mmCIF file of C-alpha atoms in Angstrom:
data_model
loop_
_atom_site.group_PDB
_atom_site.id
_atom_site.type_symbol
_atom_site.label_atom_id
_atom_site.label_comp_id
_atom_site.label_asym_id
_atom_site.label_seq_id
_atom_site.Cartn_x
_atom_site.Cartn_y
_atom_site.Cartn_z
ATOM 1 C CA UNK A 270 0.685 12.545 -10.667
ATOM 2 C CA UNK A 271 1.472 13.797 -7.149
ATOM 3 C CA UNK A 272 0.408 17.445 -7.196
ATOM 4 C CA UNK A 273 -2.592 17.860 -9.494
ATOM 5 C CA UNK A 274 -5.025 16.708 -6.788
ATOM 6 C CA UNK A 275 -4.028 19.537 -4.432
ATOM 7 C CA UNK A 276 -4.036 22.146 -7.170
ATOM 8 C CA UNK A 277 -7.542 21.155 -8.291
ATOM 9 C CA UNK A 278 -8.732 20.889 -4.674
ATOM 10 C CA UNK A 279 -7.577 24.435 -4.100
ATOM 11 C CA UNK A 280 -9.323 25.546 -7.278
ATOM 12 C CA UNK A 281 -12.745 24.207 -6.239
ATOM 13 C CA UNK A 282 -12.655 23.931 -2.432
ATOM 14 C CA UNK A 283 -10.077 26.414 -1.179
ATOM 15 C CA UNK A 284 -6.848 26.317 0.793
ATOM 16 C CA UNK A 285 -8.399 25.040 4.042
ATOM 17 C CA UNK A 286 -9.469 21.753 2.429
ATOM 18 C CA UNK A 287 -6.047 21.467 0.779
ATOM 19 C CA UNK A 288 -4.516 21.792 4.261
ATOM 20 C CA UNK A 289 -6.705 18.982 5.644
ATOM 21 C CA UNK A 290 -5.926 16.787 2.654
ATOM 22 C CA UNK A 291 -2.186 17.494 2.825
ATOM 23 C CA UNK A 292 -2.058 16.354 6.447
ATOM 24 C CA UNK A 293 -3.699 13.055 5.527
ATOM 25 C CA UNK A 294 -1.531 12.746 2.418
ATOM 26 C CA UNK A 295 1.599 13.141 4.521
ATOM 27 C CA UNK A 296 0.671 10.072 6.559
ATOM 28 C CA UNK A 297 -0.125 7.994 3.476
ATOM 29 C CA UNK A 298 3.110 9.151 1.877
ATOM 30 C CA UNK A 299 5.070 7.320 4.585
ATOM 31 C CA UNK A 300 4.848 4.269 2.337
ATOM 32 C CA UNK A 301 6.814 6.086 -0.367
ATOM 33 C CA UNK A 302 9.862 6.102 1.912
ATOM 34 C CA UNK A 303 9.465 2.382 2.604
ATOM 35 C CA UNK A 304 9.063 1.626 -1.095
ATOM 36 C CA UNK A 305 12.190 3.623 -1.945
ATOM 37 C CA UNK A 306 14.172 1.410 0.422
ATOM 38 C CA UNK A 307 12.681 -1.692 -1.162
ATOM 39 C CA UNK A 308 13.478 -0.318 -4.633
ATOM 40 C CA UNK A 309 17.161 0.108 -3.759
ATOM 41 C CA UNK A 310 17.401 -3.477 -2.523
ATOM 42 C CA UNK A 311 15.376 -4.943 -5.381
ATOM 43 C CA UNK A 312 17.972 -3.884 -7.950
ATOM 44 C CA UNK A 313 20.367 -6.558 -6.676
ATOM 45 C CA UNK A 314 17.747 -9.271 -7.200
ATOM 46 C CA UNK A 315 17.674 -8.637 -10.945
ATOM 47 C CA UNK A 316 21.062 -10.286 -11.301
ATOM 48 C CA UNK A 317 19.955 -13.450 -9.496
ATOM 49 C CA UNK A 318 17.196 -14.315 -11.968
ATOM 50 C CA UNK A 319 17.815 -17.126 -14.447
ATOM 51 C CA UNK A 320 15.339 -18.910 -16.693
ATOM 52 C CA UNK A 321 11.882 -17.447 -17.465
ATOM 53 C CA UNK A 322 10.319 -19.931 -15.036
ATOM 54 C CA UNK A 323 12.722 -18.895 -12.252
ATOM 55 C CA UNK A 324 11.934 -15.241 -12.951
ATOM 56 C CA UNK A 325 8.183 -15.918 -12.766
ATOM 57 C CA UNK A 326 8.439 -17.818 -9.469
ATOM 58 C CA UNK A 327 10.732 -15.200 -7.947
ATOM 59 C CA UNK A 328 8.403 -12.377 -8.926
ATOM 60 C CA UNK A 329 5.365 -14.188 -7.520
ATOM 61 C CA UNK A 330 7.027 -14.950 -4.171
ATOM 62 C CA UNK A 331 8.384 -11.417 -3.889
ATOM 63 C CA UNK A 332 4.981 -9.920 -4.677
ATOM 64 C CA UNK A 333 3.246 -12.020 -2.030
ATOM 65 C CA UNK A 334 5.807 -11.168 0.640
ATOM 66 C CA UNK A 335 5.639 -7.494 -0.288
ATOM 67 C CA UNK A 336 1.835 -7.435 -0.056
ATOM 68 C CA UNK A 337 1.835 -9.236 3.307
ATOM 69 C CA UNK A 338 4.357 -6.830 4.810
ATOM 70 C CA UNK A 339 2.584 -3.774 3.404
ATOM 71 C CA UNK A 340 -0.781 -5.082 4.627
ATOM 72 C CA UNK A 341 0.582 -5.259 8.167
ATOM 73 C CA UNK A 342 1.974 -1.722 7.938
ATOM 74 C CA UNK A 343 -1.219 -0.434 6.292
ATOM 75 C CA UNK A 344 -3.333 -1.950 9.036
ATOM 76 C CA UNK A 345 -1.179 -0.379 11.741
ATOM 77 C CA UNK A 346 -1.444 3.013 10.043
ATOM 78 C CA UNK A 347 -5.203 2.698 9.493
ATOM 79 C CA UNK A 348 -5.848 1.666 13.081
ATOM 80 C CA UNK A 349 -3.825 4.370 14.808
ATOM 81 C CA UNK A 350 -3.888 7.361 12.449
ATOM 82 C CA UNK A 351 -7.025 8.936 13.948
ATOM 83 C CA UNK A 352 -5.651 8.869 17.481
ATOM 84 C CA UNK A 353 -2.287 10.148 16.241
ATOM 85 C CA UNK A 354 -3.979 13.117 14.590
ATOM 86 C CA UNK A 355 -5.920 13.817 17.791
ATOM 87 C CA UNK A 356 -2.668 13.876 19.744
ATOM 88 C CA UNK A 357 -0.572 16.027 17.397
ATOM 89 C CA UNK A 358 -2.911 18.259 15.363
ATOM 90 C CA UNK A 359 -5.651 20.813 16.098
ATOM 91 C CA UNK A 360 -9.254 19.589 16.191
ATOM 92 C CA UNK A 361 -10.102 20.829 12.688
ATOM 93 C CA UNK A 362 -7.530 18.455 11.169
ATOM 94 C CA UNK A 363 -8.771 15.287 12.870
ATOM 95 C CA UNK A 364 -11.102 14.195 10.075
ATOM 96 C CA UNK A 365 -8.109 14.072 7.690
ATOM 97 C CA UNK A 366 -7.693 10.450 8.787
ATOM 98 C CA UNK A 367 -10.413 9.455 6.288
ATOM 99 C CA UNK A 368 -8.164 9.939 3.254
ATOM 100 C CA UNK A 369 -5.104 8.165 4.686
ATOM 101 C CA UNK A 370 -6.086 4.526 3.912
ATOM 102 C CA UNK A 371 -6.845 5.285 0.252
ATOM 103 C CA UNK A 372 -3.624 7.224 -0.303
ATOM 104 C CA UNK A 373 -1.607 4.519 1.454
ATOM 105 C CA UNK A 374 -3.197 1.839 -0.751
ATOM 106 C CA UNK A 375 -2.245 3.897 -3.789
ATOM 107 C CA UNK A 376 1.405 3.997 -2.763
ATOM 108 C CA UNK A 377 1.405 0.293 -1.892
ATOM 109 C CA UNK A 378 0.036 -0.534 -5.343
ATOM 110 C CA UNK A 379 2.540 1.834 -6.937
ATOM 111 C CA UNK A 380 5.275 -0.104 -5.143
ATOM 112 C CA UNK A 381 4.265 -3.198 -7.123
ATOM 113 C CA UNK A 382 5.661 -1.300 -10.121
ATOM 114 C CA UNK A 383 9.139 -1.882 -8.717
ATOM 115 C CA UNK A 384 8.615 -5.659 -8.655
ATOM 116 C CA UNK A 385 7.325 -5.985 -12.215
ATOM 117 C CA UNK A 386 9.783 -3.422 -13.542
ATOM 118 C CA UNK A 387 12.239 -6.328 -13.445
ATOM 119 C CA UNK A 388 10.403 -7.954 -16.356
ATOM 120 C CA UNK A 389 10.511 -4.692 -18.299
ATOM 121 C CA UNK A 390 14.230 -4.217 -17.638
ATOM 122 C CA UNK A 391 15.073 -7.799 -18.601
ATOM 123 C CA UNK A 392 13.224 -7.350 -21.896
ATOM 124 C CA UNK A 393 14.897 -3.948 -22.519
ATOM 125 C CA UNK A 394 11.589 -2.180 -23.041
ATOM 126 C CA UNK A 395 12.401 1.024 -21.219
ATOM 127 C CA UNK A 396 10.015 3.131 -23.309
ATOM 128 C CA UNK A 397 7.082 1.647 -21.390
ATOM 129 C CA UNK A 398 8.190 3.417 -18.201
ATOM 130 C CA UNK A 399 7.433 6.779 -19.811
ATOM 131 C CA UNK A 400 4.263 5.524 -21.533
ATOM 132 C CA UNK A 401 2.576 4.095 -18.435
ATOM 133 C CA UNK A 402 3.615 6.928 -16.134
ATOM 134 C CA UNK A 403 2.209 9.420 -18.630
ATOM 135 C CA UNK A 404 -1.045 7.458 -18.883
ATOM 136 C CA UNK A 405 -1.339 7.463 -15.099
ATOM 137 C CA UNK A 406 -0.787 11.224 -14.958
ATOM 138 C CA UNK A 407 -3.421 11.900 -17.636
ATOM 139 C CA UNK A 408 -5.964 9.643 -15.912
ATOM 140 C CA UNK A 409 -5.241 11.290 -12.567
ATOM 141 C CA UNK A 410 -5.748 14.830 -13.861
ATOM 142 C CA UNK A 411 -8.887 13.866 -15.798
ATOM 143 C CA UNK A 412 -10.526 12.086 -12.850
ATOM 144 C CA UNK A 413 -9.575 14.931 -10.528
ATOM 145 C CA UNK A 414 -11.377 17.477 -12.692
ATOM 146 C CA UNK A 415 -14.350 15.121 -12.983
ATOM 147 C CA UNK A 416 -14.775 14.083 -9.335
ATOM 148 C CA UNK A 417 -13.138 16.655 -7.046
ATOM 149 C CA UNK A 418 -15.659 19.460 -7.724
ATOM 150 C CA UNK A 419 -18.442 17.227 -6.394
ATOM 151 C CA UNK A 420 -16.785 15.000 -3.771
ATOM 152 C CA UNK A 421 -13.808 16.999 -2.501
ATOM 153 C CA UNK A 422 -10.779 15.484 -0.837
ATOM 154 C CA UNK A 423 -12.174 11.930 -0.713
ATOM 155 C CA UNK A 424 -12.347 12.020 -4.516
ATOM 156 C CA UNK A 425 -8.746 13.294 -4.611
ATOM 157 C CA UNK A 426 -7.597 10.332 -2.511
ATOM 158 C CA UNK A 427 -9.627 7.894 -4.616
ATOM 159 C CA UNK A 428 -8.316 9.194 -7.950
ATOM 160 C CA UNK A 429 -4.759 9.085 -6.623
ATOM 161 C CA UNK A 430 -5.246 5.415 -5.745
ATOM 162 C CA UNK A 431 -6.678 4.622 -9.203
ATOM 163 C CA UNK A 432 -3.957 6.519 -11.063
ATOM 164 C CA UNK A 433 -1.233 4.703 -9.136
ATOM 165 C CA UNK A 434 -2.655 1.380 -10.383
ATOM 166 C CA UNK A 435 -1.845 2.146 -14.024
ATOM 167 C CA UNK A 436 1.919 1.553 -13.939
ATOM 168 C CA UNK A 437 1.947 -1.789 -12.071
ATOM 169 C CA UNK A 438 -0.891 -3.104 -14.259
ATOM 170 C CA UNK A 439 1.004 -2.140 -17.394
ATOM 171 C CA UNK A 440 4.299 -3.550 -16.176
ATOM 172 C CA UNK A 441 2.600 -6.824 -15.248
ATOM 173 C CA UNK A 442 1.148 -7.000 -18.763
ATOM 174 C CA UNK A 443 4.594 -6.445 -20.331
ATOM 175 C CA UNK A 444 6.270 -8.947 -18.000
ATOM 176 C CA UNK A 445 3.673 -11.646 -18.618
ATOM 177 C CA UNK A 446 4.368 -11.530 -22.356
ATOM 178 C CA UNK A 447 7.693 -13.305 -21.827
ATOM 179 C CA UNK A 448 7.609 -14.749 -18.329
ATOM 180 C CA UNK A 449 4.848 -17.161 -17.131
ATOM 181 C CA UNK A 450 4.176 -15.175 -13.962
ATOM 182 C CA UNK A 451 0.793 -15.540 -12.242
ATOM 183 C CA UNK A 452 -0.652 -13.412 -9.501
ATOM 184 C CA UNK A 453 -1.391 -15.140 -6.144
ATOM 185 C CA UNK A 454 -5.081 -14.272 -6.409
ATOM 186 C CA UNK A 455 -6.282 -16.480 -3.534
ATOM 187 C CA UNK A 456 -3.814 -14.950 -1.113
ATOM 188 C CA UNK A 457 -4.545 -11.416 -2.368
ATOM 189 C CA UNK A 458 -8.300 -11.888 -1.900
ATOM 190 C CA UNK A 459 -7.770 -13.223 1.634
ATOM 191 C CA UNK A 460 -5.515 -10.275 2.468
ATOM 192 C CA UNK A 461 -8.087 -7.811 1.163
ATOM 193 C CA UNK A 462 -10.816 -9.553 3.153
ATOM 194 C CA UNK A 463 -8.828 -9.479 6.402
ATOM 195 C CA UNK A 464 -7.795 -5.841 5.954
ATOM 196 C CA UNK A 465 -11.364 -4.869 5.071
ATOM 197 C CA UNK A 466 -12.892 -6.609 8.091
ATOM 198 C CA UNK A 467 -10.481 -5.187 10.655
ATOM 199 C CA UNK A 468 -10.460 -1.674 9.200
ATOM 200 C CA UNK A 469 -14.290 -1.623 9.211
ATOM 201 C CA UNK A 470 -14.345 -2.733 12.842
ATOM 202 C CA UNK A 471 -11.910 0.052 13.703
ATOM 203 C CA UNK A 472 -13.859 2.643 11.702
ATOM 204 C CA UNK A 473 -17.282 1.914 13.157
ATOM 205 C CA UNK A 474 -16.242 1.281 16.774
ATOM 206 C CA UNK A 475 -15.141 4.727 17.940
ATOM 207 C CA UNK A 476 -14.005 5.296 21.528
ATOM 208 C CA UNK A 477 -13.574 8.910 22.625
ATOM 209 C CA UNK A 478 -11.197 8.145 25.474
ATOM 210 C CA UNK A 479 -7.708 8.075 23.917
ATOM 211 C CA UNK A 480 -6.245 5.530 26.318
ATOM 212 C CA UNK A 481 -9.060 3.038 25.771
ATOM 213 C CA UNK A 482 -8.956 3.759 22.034
ATOM 214 C CA UNK A 483 -5.260 2.844 21.876
ATOM 215 C CA UNK A 484 -5.930 -0.315 23.894
ATOM 216 C CA UNK A 485 -8.735 -1.291 21.530
ATOM 217 C CA UNK A 486 -6.579 -0.649 18.459
ATOM 218 C CA UNK A 487 -3.664 -2.579 19.954
ATOM 219 C CA UNK A 488 -5.971 -5.530 20.589
ATOM 220 C CA UNK A 489 -7.264 -5.366 16.995
ATOM 221 C CA UNK A 490 -3.698 -5.230 15.670
ATOM 222 C CA UNK A 491 -2.653 -8.288 17.660
ATOM 223 C CA UNK A 492 -5.785 -10.120 16.531
ATOM 224 C CA UNK A 493 -5.063 -9.163 12.913
ATOM 225 C CA UNK A 494 -1.471 -10.442 13.115
ATOM 226 C CA UNK A 495 -2.614 -13.674 14.743
ATOM 227 C CA UNK A 496 -5.305 -14.242 12.120
ATOM 228 C CA UNK A 497 -2.845 -13.462 9.332
ATOM 229 C CA UNK A 498 -0.301 -15.917 10.731
ATOM 230 C CA UNK A 499 -2.867 -18.706 11.165
ATOM 231 C CA UNK A 500 -4.275 -18.202 7.669
ATOM 232 C CA UNK A 501 -2.879 -19.874 4.555
ATOM 233 C CA UNK A 502 -1.491 -16.632 3.184
ATOM 234 C CA UNK A 503 2.056 -16.640 4.533
ATOM 235 C CA UNK A 504 4.466 -19.115 2.922
ATOM 236 C CA UNK A 505 5.435 -22.041 5.173
ATOM 237 C CA UNK A 506 9.159 -21.203 4.957
ATOM 238 C CA UNK A 507 8.412 -17.641 5.974
ATOM 239 C CA UNK A 508 6.420 -18.870 8.980
ATOM 240 C CA UNK A 509 9.454 -20.815 10.146
ATOM 241 C CA UNK A 510 11.622 -17.723 9.753
ATOM 242 C CA UNK A 511 9.137 -15.673 11.787
ATOM 243 C CA UNK A 512 9.186 -18.250 14.604
ATOM 244 C CA UNK A 513 12.995 -18.352 14.570
ATOM 245 C CA UNK A 514 13.154 -14.550 14.667
ATOM 246 C CA UNK A 515 10.771 -14.357 17.648
ATOM 247 C CA UNK A 516 12.670 -17.069 19.513
ATOM 248 C CA UNK A 517 16.000 -15.347 18.901
ATOM 249 C CA UNK A 518 14.619 -12.091 20.304
ATOM 250 C CA UNK A 519 13.238 -13.864 23.360
ATOM 251 C CA UNK A 520 16.608 -15.526 23.977
ATOM 252 C CA UNK A 521 18.355 -12.155 23.735
ATOM 253 C CA UNK A 522 16.031 -10.751 26.413
ATOM 254 C CA UNK A 523 16.697 -13.713 28.693
#
């Protein structure tokens, strides 16, 4: 699942392209560390779930909060990764920023597996962990052989993203068999729209001067956070918590 893309890239495009791709992959892989922390904490939540309805509501709220937080982190990474590569890598590695958003999305989607794994655990259907992970690996290898020879490292990033969608989709299907959980589709679509708009603006408005580029990206990030807060995506209780957190930090400074 994690290594076939680089092996097949090396087979058809050579070690130099693998090096470019690996740099971009390293940035996208940051989300794996974040998801591991979330996974450790999520285990405690399994013992707080009661009736099927409570489980469904808890899973839905957790999923929405997870996607909002990851969208903010993904946007920050997408906005600043190009300038970060310019600062810390040689010029030939700078275009590696193109694969980072796709790989990061793949890991974010894979993190949803942790949320819906609760439904699998509660139903004692552990065999599905092996089944869906194996399906994802087979799909990943097959798509890599099909697409990488023609499209290179962008295909590797794209197939990684698609393969990582297999497990959470399967776990959601298993969970929904017993628990009446529904996906917050309206909020998800709005999140995707906001992330798409701001990432496109960042991608097509390129400023060569690093200082002005960072200022532009910082402005876009603030505008994204403001738009996200004013939208109807974040739960009202969470908005109150955000305001309380900001006020507490301002009081500490005073």
